């Protein structure tokens, strides 16, 4: 039976959404402080306006249900789903006032891309964007990468009114520590430690290439946030190529790889369980998949004669595959080179890597490597069943933070996610092609948006069709929320509008 939202449900949902909107006002204090420190008075005014809008909006929403209420699973699903939309609305206010976007829709696109850590950008003249505006873009990526609900839970913003349902509604089914509050705080603390370490290293590297200290600090901060949270945005139009530094590229990809690891596996490492980490199906599948994909991509670049310099070819080939796998989306191969120098075969390899994505329960997007490993296990088990005697019975297990049985329900759920993602890729590609774009760039762009990667083959730009902007924003939102969760939420909302049937004086 389909569950419907009652009027009380809506009031509770609006109340908790108001808490998150109010939280976004607090997050805007970060760029406000930067604007004041850097004497960017115009930007400071923009963030004061943004904070005011978020505070008014959030405060009014919190009045929808003044009594204490505990979230149900259905309500938690709605809170998480609509939170990304509302945060994109409030987050776009200062961006729209910045003068770096042609209209509000482009600013909303930028905000959605930042919160969902997709990294696609419609900003104009980004090279001259203020320190405050850049800081806000990366602040949104930082919060979005760890999960806005995770950070809110770790700060205790919801009090004791929530249980694991809100945590799990953000696509995290595993607990690093049995207690939800401790789990979320572990994720935030780990991210903080890695972020500070990255800041120090990147600042030193930026100073080494001749940047002035203040600019080196901010670039170090932005690179650290974008790398670990796999956001992929940069503060300069040439992207990561702006730095012309092999050392920076290495640290970027190391942090992105670290961020693409399941937080549960991070917990195992911190507990000293090193051997079980390497036995995990996610780690094993990742190693095999990356080895095959990298070798094939480098070979495709060699065959196409894309680069005369072999070290440069290997460097850019490995970086591109790892950036696609981690969902960080940094590009050392420009959009123009992707469509003119790189062969269609090499592009297809990148597309496959983007579709799969990184680990479940991490900062990366895509279908997730864990699901691929589980489905691979099921295929092997099916082949064994075909070859085994009729009387044979096999018990299939896989190792993921302990030995687990390969249940039919798990395989069915993973297949459902796989089918939904592929369907989203196809629909988005068809819409893109309908606007006159070539097939390969359309496929590349569609997969990048649905998987929250952010790489572009040149289609994503301020003057692209308005309909495509809406389609891509929907893809970013749905990809971050995960398509199964979105469909479940959509069904609940639609069924809530369906009139109840009356049978013999009773309402059903």
C-alpha positions in Angstrom: 0.0 0.0 0.0 1.3 3.4 -1.0 1.9 5.8 2.0 0.5 9.3 1.7 1.5 12.5 3.4 -0.9 13.9 5.9 -1.3 17.6 6.7 0.6 17.0 9.9 3.4 15.3 7.9 3.7 18.4 5.8 4.0 20.6 8.8 6.7 18.5 10.4 8.6 18.3 7.0 8.4 22.1 6.6 9.7 22.6 10.2 12.8 20.5 9.7 13.4 22.0 6.2 13.3 25.4 8.0 16.1 24.2 10.3 18.3 23.4 7.3 17.5 26.7 5.6 18.4 28.5 8.8 21.6 26.5 8.8 22.4 27.8 5.3 22.3 31.3 6.7 24.9 30.3 9.2 27.0 28.9 6.4 26.9 32.2 4.6 28.7 33.8 7.5 31.9 32.1 6.2 32.0 34.1 2.9 30.7 37.2 4.8 33.7 37.1 7.1 36.0 36.6 4.1 34.4 39.6 2.4 34.9 41.8 5.4 38.5 40.6 5.9 39.4 41.2 2.2 37.4 44.6 2.2 35.1 43.3 -0.5 32.3 45.6 0.6 29.9 44.9 -2.3 30.2 41.1 -1.7 29.7 41.6 2.0 26.4 43.4 1.2 25.3 40.5 -1.0 25.9 38.0 1.8 24.1 40.1 4.3 21.1 40.0 1.9 21.5 36.3 1.5 21.7 35.7 5.2 18.6 37.8 5.7 16.6 35.9 3.1 17.6 32.5 4.5 16.9 33.6 8.1 13.4 34.9 7.3 12.6 31.9 5.1 13.9 29.4 7.7 12.3 31.1 10.7 8.8 31.2 9.0 9.1 27.5 8.0 10.0 26.5 11.6 6.7 28.0 12.8 4.9 25.4 10.7 5.0 23.0 13.6 6.1 24.5 16.9 5.7 21.3 19.0 8.5 18.7 19.3 8.1 16.0 16.7 10.1 12.9 15.7 10.7 12.2 12.1 9.3 9.1 10.5 11.1 7.4 7.6 8.7 8.9 5.1 9.1 12.4 6.5 12.9 12.0 6.6 12.9 11.1 2.9 11.0 14.3 2.1 13.2 16.5 4.2 16.4 15.2 2.6 14.9 15.4 -0.9 13.6 18.9 -0.7 16.5 20.2 1.3 18.8 20.2 -1.7 16.3 22.3 -3.7 15.8 24.8 -0.9 19.5 25.1 -0.2 20.1 25.8 -3.9 17.5 28.5 -3.8 19.0 30.3 -0.8 22.6 29.7 -1.9 22.0 31.3 -5.2 20.9 34.7 -3.8 24.4 36.1 -3.2 25.7 34.5 -6.4 22.9 36.2 -8.5 23.9 39.5 -7.0 27.6 39.0 -7.7 27.4 40.1 -11.4 29.1 36.9 -12.6 25.9 35.3 -13.8 23.8 36.3 -16.8 20.5 35.7 -14.9 19.1 34.1 -11.7 18.7 30.7 -13.4 22.5 30.5 -14.1 23.1 31.4 -10.4 20.7 28.7 -9.3 22.5 26.2 -11.6 25.8 27.2 -10.0 24.3 26.8 -6.5 22.8 23.4 -7.3 26.1 22.2 -8.9 28.0 23.3 -5.8 25.7 21.7 -3.2 25.6 18.4 -5.1 29.4 18.6 -5.7 28.9 18.2 -9.4 31.3 21.0 -10.2 29.8 22.2 -13.5 29.8 26.0 -13.8 28.0 28.7 -15.7 30.0 31.5 -14.0 31.3 34.3 -16.2 34.7 36.0 -15.8 35.5 33.6 -13.0 39.1 34.8 -13.0 38.0 38.0 -11.4 35.5 36.6 -9.0 35.8 37.9 -5.4 37.4 35.9 -2.7 34.1 35.8 -0.9 32.1 34.5 -3.8 34.7 31.8 -4.5 34.7 30.9 -0.8 30.9 30.5 -0.9 31.1 28.2 -3.9 33.6 25.9 -2.1 31.7 26.2 1.2 28.7 24.7 -0.5 30.8 21.9 -1.9 32.3 21.2 1.5 28.9 20.8 3.1 27.3 19.0 0.2 30.2 16.6 -0.1 29.9 15.4 3.5 26.1 15.7 3.3 24.1 18.6 4.7 22.1 16.2 6.9 25.3 14.6 8.2 26.7 18.0 9.3 23.3 19.1 10.7 23.1 15.9 12.8 26.7 16.2 13.9 26.0 19.7 15.2 22.8 18.5 16.9 20.6 20.9 15.0 17.7 18.5 15.1 18.0 17.7 18.8 16.8 14.2 19.7 14.0 14.2 17.2 15.7 12.0 14.7 17.0 8.5 14.4 18.9 6.6 11.7 16.1 7.3 9.1 17.3 10.8 8.4 20.9 9.7 8.1 20.0 6.8 5.8 17.7 9.0 3.6 20.9 10.7 2.3 22.0 7.4 0.8 24.1 6.2 3.7 23.0 2.8 4.9 26.2 1.9 6.9 27.2 3.2 10.3 30.9 3.8 11.0 30.0 3.7 14.7 26.7 2.2 16.0 25.6 5.6 17.4 24.3 7.9 14.6 25.5 11.1 16.3 29.0 9.6 16.8 29.0 8.4 13.1 28.2 11.8 11.7 30.8 13.4 14.0 33.4 11.0 12.9 32.7 11.9 9.2 33.0 15.6 10.0 36.1 15.2 12.1 37.8 13.1 9.4 36.9 15.6 6.7 38.2 18.4 8.9 41.6 16.7 9.5 42.0 15.8 5.8 40.9 19.3 4.8 43.4 21.1 7.1 46.2 18.8 5.9 45.3 19.5 2.3 45.2 23.2 3.0 48.7 23.2 4.4 50.2 21.2 1.5 48.4 23.1 -1.2 49.4 26.5 0.3 53.0 25.4 0.3 52.8 24.2 -3.3 51.1 27.5 -4.4 53.8 29.5 -2.7 56.3 27.4 -4.5 54.9 28.3 -7.9 55.1 32.1 -7.1 51.7 33.0 -5.6 51.5 35.7 -3.0 50.8 34.4 0.5 47.1 35.5 0.8 46.2 34.1 -2.7 48.2 31.0 -2.0 46.2 30.4 1.2 42.8 30.8 -0.4 43.8 28.7 -3.4 45.1 26.0 -1.0 41.8 26.1 0.9 39.7 25.9 -2.3 41.7 23.1 -3.8 41.6 21.1 -0.6 37.9 21.4 -0.3 37.2 20.7 -3.9 39.5 17.7 -4.0 38.5 15.7 -0.9 34.8 16.5 -1.4 35.1 15.7 -5.1 33.5 19.0 -6.1 35.8 19.7 -9.0 35.3 23.5 -9.2 38.3 25.8 -9.5 38.8 29.5 -9.0 40.3 30.1 -12.5 38.8 29.5 -16.0 41.7 27.2 -17.2 40.8 24.8 -14.3 43.5 22.7 -12.7 45.8 23.5 -15.7 46.1 27.1 -14.4 48.7 25.9 -11.9 51.0 24.1 -14.3 52.2 21.9 -11.4 52.6 18.2 -11.4 52.8 18.3 -7.6 49.5 20.0 -7.3 47.9 17.5 -9.6 49.2 14.6 -7.6 47.9 16.0 -4.3 44.6 16.8 -5.9 44.1 13.2 -7.2 45.3 11.7 -3.9 42.8 13.7 -1.9 40.1 12.9 -4.4 40.8 9.2 -4.2 40.8 9.4 -0.4 37.4 11.2 -0.5 36.0 8.5 -2.9 36.5 5.8 -0.3 33.5 4.7 1.8 33.5 6.5 5.2 32.8 3.1 6.8 36.1 1.8 5.3 37.8 5.0 6.7 36.5 3.9 10.1 38.1 0.5 9.6 41.4 2.0 8.8 41.3 4.3 11.9 40.5 1.3 14.0 43.7 -0.3 12.7 41.9 -2.9 10.5 44.3 -2.6 7.6 44.1 -6.2 6.1 40.2 -6.2 6.1 40.4 -3.0 4.2 42.2 -4.6 1.3 39.9 -7.6 1.4 36.8 -5.5 0.9 34.9 -6.0 -2.3 34.9 -2.2 -3.0 38.7 -2.0 -2.8 39.3 -5.1 -4.9 36.8 -4.1 -7.6 38.2 -0.6 -7.7 41.7 -1.8 -8.2 40.7 -4.1 -11.1 38.4 -1.6 -12.7 40.9 1.3 -12.5 43.7 -0.8 -13.9 41.7 -1.9 -16.9 40.2 1.5 -17.6 43.5 3.4 -17.2 45.4 1.0 -19.5 42.6 1.1 -22.1 42.4 4.9 -22.0 46.2 5.5 -22.3 46.3 2.9 -25.2 43.4 4.8 -26.9 45.2 8.1 -26.6 48.4 6.5 -28.0 46.5 5.0 -30.9 44.9 8.3 -31.8 48.3 10.1 -31.5 46.7 12.7 -29.2 50.0 13.7 -27.6 53.5 13.6 -29.1 55.1 13.7 -25.6 54.6 10.2 -24.0 55.0 11.4 -20.3 52.4 14.1 -20.9 50.1 11.5 -22.4 50.4 9.1 -19.4 50.1 12.0 -16.9 46.9 13.4 -18.4 45.5 9.9 -19.1 45.9 8.7 -15.6 44.7 12.0 -14.1 41.5 12.0 -16.3 40.5 8.4 -15.4 41.0 9.0 -11.7 39.2 12.3 -11.8 36.2 10.6 -13.6 36.3 7.7 -11.1 36.3 9.8 -8.0 33.7 12.2 -9.4 36.0 15.1 -8.7 35.7 16.2 -12.4 38.9 18.1 -12.7 40.1 18.3 -16.3 43.6 18.4 -17.6 42.2 17.7 -21.1 40.2 20.7 -22.2 36.6 20.5 -23.6 37.9 21.4 -27.0 40.6 18.7 -26.9 37.9 16.1 -25.8 36.0 16.7 -29.0 38.8 17.3 -31.4 41.9 15.5 -30.3 40.7 12.6 -28.1 39.2 9.7 -30.1 35.5 8.6 -29.6 36.8 5.3 -28.2 38.8 7.1 -25.5 35.7 9.2 -24.7 33.6 6.1 -24.3 36.1 4.8 -21.7 35.7 8.0 -19.7 31.9 7.7 -20.0 32.0 4.1 -18.6 34.3 5.3 -15.7 31.9 8.2 -14.9 28.9 5.9 -14.9 30.4 3.5 -12.3 31.7 6.2 -10.0 33.5 5.7 -6.6 32.5 4.0 -3.4 29.1 4.0 -1.7 28.9 6.2 1.4 31.6 8.5 0.1 31.7 11.9 -1.4 31.7 10.5 -5.0 28.7 10.0 -7.4 27.7 7.5 -10.0 26.2 4.0 -9.7 28.9 3.1 -7.2 31.6 0.5 -7.4 30.1 -1.6 -4.6 27.0 -2.3 -6.7 29.1 -3.3 -9.6 31.1 -5.7 -7.4 27.9 -7.2 -6.0 26.4 -7.7 -9.5 29.7 -9.2 -10.6 29.5 -11.7 -7.8 26.0 -12.6 -8.8 27.0 -13.2 -12.4 29.8 -15.5 -11.3 27.4 -17.3 -8.9 24.8 -17.7 -11.7 27.4 -19.2 -14.1 28.5 -21.6 -11.3 24.9 -22.7 -10.8 24.6 -23.5 -14.5 27.7 -25.7 -14.4 27.1 -27.3 -11.1 25.2 -30.7 -10.7 21.5 -30.4 -10.0 22.0 -31.5 -6.4 24.6 -28.9 -5.6 23.8 -25.9 -3.4 26.1 -23.0 -3.1 26.2 -20.2 -0.5 27.5 -17.0 -2.1 29.1 -14.4 0.1 31.1 -11.2 -0.3 33.4 -9.3 2.0 32.4 -5.8 2.9 33.2 -4.7 6.5 32.9 -8.4 7.4 31.6 -11.5 5.5 28.0 -11.1 4.2 25.6 -13.3 2.3 24.7 -12.3 -1.2 21.0 -11.9 -0.6 18.4 -11.8 -3.5 17.0 -8.6 -2.2 20.4 -6.9 -2.4 20.9 -8.0 -6.0 17.4 -6.8 -6.9 18.0 -3.4 -5.3 21.3 -3.0 -7.1 19.7 -3.9 -10.4 16.9 -1.4 -9.9 19.5 1.4 -9.3 21.5 0.3 -12.3 18.4 0.4 -14.6 17.3 3.8 -13.3 20.7 5.3 -13.8 20.9 4.0 -17.4 17.4 5.2 -18.1 18.4 8.7 -16.8 21.5 8.6 -19.0 19.4 7.7 -22.1 16.7 10.3 -21.5 19.2 13.1 -20.8 21.2 12.2 -23.9 18.1 12.2 -26.1 17.1 15.6 -24.9 20.6 17.0 -25.5 20.8 15.5 -29.0 17.4 17.0 -29.8 18.9 20.4 -29.4 21.4 19.7 -32.2 24.5 18.6 -30.3 26.6 15.7 -31.6 26.0 12.3 -30.2 29.4 11.7 -28.4 29.5 15.1 -26.6 25.8 14.6 -25.6 26.5 11.2 -24.1 29.5 12.5 -22.3 27.7 15.6 -20.9 24.6 13.5 -19.9 26.6 10.9 -18.0 28.6 13.7 -16.3 25.5 15.4 -15.0 23.6 12.3 -13.9 26.6 11.0 -12.1 27.5 14.4 -10.5 31.0 14.4 -12.1 31.1 17.9 -13.6 33.4 17.2 -16.6 32.3 18.9 -19.8 32.8 18.4 -23.5 31.8 22.0 -24.1 28.0 21.9 -24.0 27.7 23.4 -20.5 28.0 27.1 -21.0 25.9 30.2 -20.2 24.2 30.3 -23.6 23.1 26.7 -23.7 19.3 26.1 -24.1 17.2 26.9 -21.0 15.5 23.5 -21.2 18.9 21.8 -20.9 19.8 23.9 -17.9 16.6 22.6 -16.2 17.3 19.0 -17.3 20.9 19.1 -16.0 19.9 20.7 -12.7 17.3 17.9 -12.2 19.9 15.3 -13.0 22.3 16.8 -10.5 19.6 16.9 -7.8 18.4 13.3 -8.6 21.9 12.0 -8.8 22.9 13.4 -5.4 19.7 12.2 -3.9 19.9 8.8 -5.8 17.2 7.9 -8.2 15.5 5.2 -6.2 15.0 7.7 -3.3 13.7 10.3 -5.7 11.1 8.0 -7.2 10.0 6.8 -3.8 9.6 10.5 -2.8 7.7 11.4 -6.0 5.3 8.5 -5.6 4.5 9.5 -2.0 3.9 13.1 -3.1 1.7 12.1 -6.1 -0.3 9.6 -4.1 -1.0 12.2 -1.4 -3.0 14.2 -4.0 -5.1 11.2 -4.9 -8.6 11.3 -3.3 -9.3 8.6 -0.8 -12.0 6.2 -1.8 -15.2 5.9 0.3 -16.6 2.5 0.8 -19.7 2.0 2.9 -19.3 5.1 4.9 -15.6 4.6 5.5 -12.7 6.5 3.9 -9.7 4.5 2.5 
